[in-house]
CSV table of C-alpha atoms in Angstrom, one decimal:
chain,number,residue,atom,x,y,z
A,1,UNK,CA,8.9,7.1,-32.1
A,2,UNK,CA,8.3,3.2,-31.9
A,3,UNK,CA,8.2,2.4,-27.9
A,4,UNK,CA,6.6,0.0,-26.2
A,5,UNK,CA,6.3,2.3,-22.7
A,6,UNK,CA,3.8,4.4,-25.3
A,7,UNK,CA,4.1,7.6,-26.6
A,8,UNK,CA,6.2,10.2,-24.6
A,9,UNK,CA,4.2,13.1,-22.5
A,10,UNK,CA,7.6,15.4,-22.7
A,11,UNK,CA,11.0,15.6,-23.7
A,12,UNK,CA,13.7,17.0,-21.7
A,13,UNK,CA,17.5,17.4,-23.6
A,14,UNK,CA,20.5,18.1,-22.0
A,15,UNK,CA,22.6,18.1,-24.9
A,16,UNK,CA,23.3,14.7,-26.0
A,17,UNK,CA,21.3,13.3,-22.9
A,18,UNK,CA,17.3,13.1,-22.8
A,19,UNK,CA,15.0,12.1,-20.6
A,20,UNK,CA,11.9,11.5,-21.2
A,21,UNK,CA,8.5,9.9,-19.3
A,22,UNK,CA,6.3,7.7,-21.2
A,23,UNK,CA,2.7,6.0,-19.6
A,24,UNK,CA,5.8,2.8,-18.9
A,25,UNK,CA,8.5,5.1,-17.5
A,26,UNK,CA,6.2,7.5,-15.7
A,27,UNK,CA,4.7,4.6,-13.5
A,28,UNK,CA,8.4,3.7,-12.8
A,29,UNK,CA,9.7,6.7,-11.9
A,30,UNK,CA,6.8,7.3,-9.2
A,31,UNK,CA,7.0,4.1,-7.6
A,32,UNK,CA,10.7,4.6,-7.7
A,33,UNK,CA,10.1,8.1,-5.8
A,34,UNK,CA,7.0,6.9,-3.7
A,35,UNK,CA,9.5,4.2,-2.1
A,36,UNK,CA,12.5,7.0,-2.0
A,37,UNK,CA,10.3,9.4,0.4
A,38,UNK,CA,8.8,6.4,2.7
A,39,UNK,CA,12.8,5.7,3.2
A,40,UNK,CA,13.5,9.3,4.1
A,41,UNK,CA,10.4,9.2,6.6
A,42,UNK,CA,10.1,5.7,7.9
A,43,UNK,CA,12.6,4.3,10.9
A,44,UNK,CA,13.4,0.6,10.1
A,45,UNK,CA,11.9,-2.0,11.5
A,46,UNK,CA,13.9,-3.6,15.1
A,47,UNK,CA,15.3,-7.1,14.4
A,48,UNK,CA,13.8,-10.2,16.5
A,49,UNK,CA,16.2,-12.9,17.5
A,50,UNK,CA,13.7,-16.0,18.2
A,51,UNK,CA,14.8,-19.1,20.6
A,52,UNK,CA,13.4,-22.0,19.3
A,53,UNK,CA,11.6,-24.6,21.6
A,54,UNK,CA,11.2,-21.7,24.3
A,55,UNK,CA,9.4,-18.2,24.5
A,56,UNK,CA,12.7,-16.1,24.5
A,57,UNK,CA,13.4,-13.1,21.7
A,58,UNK,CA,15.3,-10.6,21.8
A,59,UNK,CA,14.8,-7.5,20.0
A,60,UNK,CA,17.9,-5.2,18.2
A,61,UNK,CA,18.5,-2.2,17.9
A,62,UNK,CA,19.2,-0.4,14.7
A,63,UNK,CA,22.8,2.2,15.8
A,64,UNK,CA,22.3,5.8,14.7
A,65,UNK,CA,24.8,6.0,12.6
A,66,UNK,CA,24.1,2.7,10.6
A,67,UNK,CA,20.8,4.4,10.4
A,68,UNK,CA,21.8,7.0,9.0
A,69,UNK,CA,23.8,5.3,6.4
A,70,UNK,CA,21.8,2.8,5.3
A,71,UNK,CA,19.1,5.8,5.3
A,72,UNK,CA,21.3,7.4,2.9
A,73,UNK,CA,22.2,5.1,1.0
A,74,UNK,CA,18.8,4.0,0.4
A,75,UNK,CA,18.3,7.5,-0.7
A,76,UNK,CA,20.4,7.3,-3.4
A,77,UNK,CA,19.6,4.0,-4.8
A,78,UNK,CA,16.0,6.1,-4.9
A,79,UNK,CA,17.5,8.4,-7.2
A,80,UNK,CA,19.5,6.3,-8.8
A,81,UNK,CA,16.7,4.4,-10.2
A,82,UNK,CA,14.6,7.1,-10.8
A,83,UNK,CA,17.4,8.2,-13.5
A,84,UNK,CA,17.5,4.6,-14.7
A,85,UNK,CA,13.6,4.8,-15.5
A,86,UNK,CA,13.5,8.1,-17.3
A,87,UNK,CA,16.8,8.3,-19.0
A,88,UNK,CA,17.1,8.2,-23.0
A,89,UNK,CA,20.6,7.4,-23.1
A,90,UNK,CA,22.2,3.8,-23.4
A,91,UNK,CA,25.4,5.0,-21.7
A,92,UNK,CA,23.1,6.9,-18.9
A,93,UNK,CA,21.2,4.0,-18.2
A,94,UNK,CA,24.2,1.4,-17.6
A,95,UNK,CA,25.5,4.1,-15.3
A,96,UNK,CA,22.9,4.6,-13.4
A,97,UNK,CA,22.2,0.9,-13.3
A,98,UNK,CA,25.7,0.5,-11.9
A,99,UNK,CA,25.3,2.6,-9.3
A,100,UNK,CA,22.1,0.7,-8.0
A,101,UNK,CA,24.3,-1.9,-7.9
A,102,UNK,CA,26.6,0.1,-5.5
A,103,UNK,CA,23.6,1.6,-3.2
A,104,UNK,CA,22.6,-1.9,-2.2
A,105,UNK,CA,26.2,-3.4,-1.5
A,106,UNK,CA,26.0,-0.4,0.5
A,107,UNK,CA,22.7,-0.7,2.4
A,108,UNK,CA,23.1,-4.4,3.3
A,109,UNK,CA,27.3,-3.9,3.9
A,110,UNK,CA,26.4,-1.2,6.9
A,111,UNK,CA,25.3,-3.8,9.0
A,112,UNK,CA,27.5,-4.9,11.7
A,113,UNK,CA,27.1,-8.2,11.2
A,114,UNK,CA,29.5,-11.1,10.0
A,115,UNK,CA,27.2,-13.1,7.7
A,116,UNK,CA,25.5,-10.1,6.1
A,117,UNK,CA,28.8,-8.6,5.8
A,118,UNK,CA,29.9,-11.6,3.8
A,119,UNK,CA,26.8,-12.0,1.6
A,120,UNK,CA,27.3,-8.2,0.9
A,121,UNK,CA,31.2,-8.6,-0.1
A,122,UNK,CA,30.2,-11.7,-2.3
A,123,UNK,CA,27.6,-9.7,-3.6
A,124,UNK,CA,30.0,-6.9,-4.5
A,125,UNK,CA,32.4,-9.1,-6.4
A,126,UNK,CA,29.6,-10.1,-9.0
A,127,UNK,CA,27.9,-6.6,-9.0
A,128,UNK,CA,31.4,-5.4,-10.0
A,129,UNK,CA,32.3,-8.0,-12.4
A,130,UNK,CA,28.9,-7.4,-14.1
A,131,UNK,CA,30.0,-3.6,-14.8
A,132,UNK,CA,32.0,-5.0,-17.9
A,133,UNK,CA,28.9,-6.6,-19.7
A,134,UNK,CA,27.1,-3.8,-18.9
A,135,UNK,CA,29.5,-1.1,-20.1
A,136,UNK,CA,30.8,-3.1,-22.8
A,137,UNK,CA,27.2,-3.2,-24.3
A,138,UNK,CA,26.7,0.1,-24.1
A,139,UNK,CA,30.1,1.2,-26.0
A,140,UNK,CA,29.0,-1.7,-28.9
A,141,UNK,CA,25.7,0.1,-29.0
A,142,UNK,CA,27.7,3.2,-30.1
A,143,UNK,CA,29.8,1.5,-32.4
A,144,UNK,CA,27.6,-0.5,-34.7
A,145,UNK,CA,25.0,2.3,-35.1
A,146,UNK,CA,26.7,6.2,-34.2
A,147,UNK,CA,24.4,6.7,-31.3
A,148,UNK,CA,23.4,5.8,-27.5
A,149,UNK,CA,20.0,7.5,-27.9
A,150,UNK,CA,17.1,4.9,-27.1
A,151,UNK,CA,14.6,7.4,-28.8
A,152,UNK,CA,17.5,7.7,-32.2
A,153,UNK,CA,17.2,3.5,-32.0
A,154,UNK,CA,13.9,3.1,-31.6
A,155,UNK,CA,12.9,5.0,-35.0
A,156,UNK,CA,15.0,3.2,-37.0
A,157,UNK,CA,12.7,0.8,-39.0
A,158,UNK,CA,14.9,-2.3,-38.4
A,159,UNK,CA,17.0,-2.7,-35.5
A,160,UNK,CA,20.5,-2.2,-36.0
A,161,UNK,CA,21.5,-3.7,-32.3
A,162,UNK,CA,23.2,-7.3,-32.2
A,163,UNK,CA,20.8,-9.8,-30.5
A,164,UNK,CA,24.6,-10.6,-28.5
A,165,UNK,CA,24.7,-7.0,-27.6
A,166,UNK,CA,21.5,-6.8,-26.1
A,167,UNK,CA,22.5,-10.1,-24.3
A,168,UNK,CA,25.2,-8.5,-22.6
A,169,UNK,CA,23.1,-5.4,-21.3
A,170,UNK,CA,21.0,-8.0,-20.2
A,171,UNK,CA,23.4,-10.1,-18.3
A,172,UNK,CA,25.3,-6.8,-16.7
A,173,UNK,CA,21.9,-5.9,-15.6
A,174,UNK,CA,21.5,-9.5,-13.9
A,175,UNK,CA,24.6,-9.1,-12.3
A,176,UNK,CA,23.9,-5.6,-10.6
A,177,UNK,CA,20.6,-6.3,-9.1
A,178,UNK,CA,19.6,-8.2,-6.2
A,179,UNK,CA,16.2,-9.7,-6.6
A,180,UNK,CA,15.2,-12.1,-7.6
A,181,UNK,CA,19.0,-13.8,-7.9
A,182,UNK,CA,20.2,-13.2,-4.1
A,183,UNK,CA,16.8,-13.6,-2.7
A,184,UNK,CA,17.6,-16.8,-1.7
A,185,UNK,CA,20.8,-15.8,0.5
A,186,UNK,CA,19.3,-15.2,3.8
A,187,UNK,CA,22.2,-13.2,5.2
A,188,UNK,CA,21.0,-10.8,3.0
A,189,UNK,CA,18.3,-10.3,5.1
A,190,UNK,CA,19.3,-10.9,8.5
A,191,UNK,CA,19.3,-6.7,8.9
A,192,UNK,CA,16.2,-5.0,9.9
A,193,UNK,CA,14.4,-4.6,6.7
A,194,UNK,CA,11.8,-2.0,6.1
A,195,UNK,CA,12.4,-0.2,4.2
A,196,UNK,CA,16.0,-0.1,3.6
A,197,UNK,CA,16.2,-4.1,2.4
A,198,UNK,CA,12.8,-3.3,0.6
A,199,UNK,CA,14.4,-0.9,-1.1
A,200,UNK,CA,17.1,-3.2,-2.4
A,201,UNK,CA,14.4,-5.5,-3.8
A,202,UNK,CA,12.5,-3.0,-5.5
A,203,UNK,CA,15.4,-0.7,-7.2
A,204,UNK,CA,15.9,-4.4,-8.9
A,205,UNK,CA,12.6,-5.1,-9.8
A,206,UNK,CA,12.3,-1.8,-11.5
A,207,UNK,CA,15.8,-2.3,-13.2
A,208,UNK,CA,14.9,-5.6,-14.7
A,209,UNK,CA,11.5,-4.1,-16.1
A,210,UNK,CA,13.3,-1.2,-17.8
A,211,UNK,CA,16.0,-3.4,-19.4
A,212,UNK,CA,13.6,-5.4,-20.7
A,213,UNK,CA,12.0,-2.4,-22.4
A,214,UNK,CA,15.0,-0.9,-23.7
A,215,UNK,CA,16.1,-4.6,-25.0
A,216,UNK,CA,13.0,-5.1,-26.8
A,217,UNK,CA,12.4,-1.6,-28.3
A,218,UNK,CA,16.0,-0.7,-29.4
C-alpha cells in the first residue's frame, strides 16, 4: 500500500468499511481523543465583558444546560473526528466530515446570544451547502473506479481519481470546517471558549490535514 501517513500498524474490516492507523492517522486520532477527554473533564472558561476607558468587567456565567450541550456536543465532534482520521472509506470519511460540520454549528449555536446565534446560522447555511461537493465527490469516486476504499486507490499504480473530483472533496471539506475560514468572524467567539470553541478549531485543523492526505494519496 502506497500512503503517505506510512505504512499501517493494523487493519480493522467491517465488511466493506476499514479502518486503519498509520504513524499520520495514529497521531491524529490521539490528538483528536486527547482534546475529546479534556472536554469531558474541563468546565469552560467564564466570559469577561470589558468597559473600555474605565476599570468595569463583568464576568458570565456559562447556564447548566448550555453546558451541558455544548459539552455534548463537543463530545461528538471528538468522535466524529476521530472516525474521520482512521476511516478507509471515501464515503465514511465525507460522512463523518459532515457531521463535524454539524457538532460545531451546534457548539457555537447553544449560546444565547444574538450575534453568535447569527454567525452560527450563516455558518450552517455554507456548512450545508458544502455537503453536496462533498458527497458528490465521493459517489464520482465510486463511479470512475468500482470502489470507495482509500487503501483499494492507493495501490493502484496510477491514479484513476479526476484532479476535479478531488477538487470537490476538497472544496466540501472547506465548506464544513471552521478554521481557518470563519476565524475571522468574531461572533464566533464571543462564547466562553475553552474548550468547547477550541474544539471547533481543532476538529478543522485535523480535517483539513486528512483531506489533504487522502487527496494526494488516492
Amino acid at each position: 500500500m502506497s500512503n503517505l501517513g506510512g505504512v499501517p500498524y493494523f487493519l480493522v474490516p467491517f465488511g466493506d468499511i476499514v479502518i486503519y492507523f498509520t504513524p499520520f492517522t495514529a497521531t491524529l486520532f490521539i490528538l483528536a481523543l486527547v482534546f475529546t477527554v479534556l472536554a469531558i473533564l474541563a468546565r469552560p472558561e467564564r466570559q469577561l465583558d470589558i468597559v473600555f476607558g474605565g476599570d468595569a468587567f463583568v464576568a458570565k456565567e456559562t447556564p447548566v444546560q448550555e453546558l451541558k450541550f455544548r459539552r455534548f456536543m463537543a463530545i461528538a465532534c471528538g468522535l466524529a473526528t476521530m472516525g474521520a482520521m482512521v476511516t478507509g472509506d471515501i464515503f465514511d470519511f465525507a460522512l463523518f466530515t459532515s457531521l463535524v460540520g454539524i457538532t460545531n454549528v451546534g457548539i457555537v449555536g447553544a449560546v444565547k446570544n444574538r450575534h453568535v446565534q447569527e454567525a452560527a446560522f450563516q455558518y450552517g447555511m455554507v456548512a450545508l451547502a458544502a455537503t453536496m461537493p462533498l458527497f458528490a465527490g465521493a459517489a464520482m469516486v465510486a463511479a470512475t473506479t468500482g470502489t470507495l476504499s482509500m487503501i483499494q486507490l492507493a495501490s493502484m499504480p496510477v491514479s484513476q481519481v479526476p484532479l476535479a473530483v478531488k477538487a470537490l472533496i476538497t472544496l466540501g471539506v472547506m465548506g464544513e470546517g471552521m478554521a481557518p475560514f470563519y476565524a475571522a468572524k468574531a461572533e464566533m467567539f464571543r462564547a466562553p471558549g475553552a474548550p468547547y470553541v477550541i474544539m471547533c478549531s481543532l476538529s478543522s485543523l485535523l480535517i483539513f490535514l486528512r483531506v489533504i492526505e487522502i487527496v494526494l494519496t488516492v
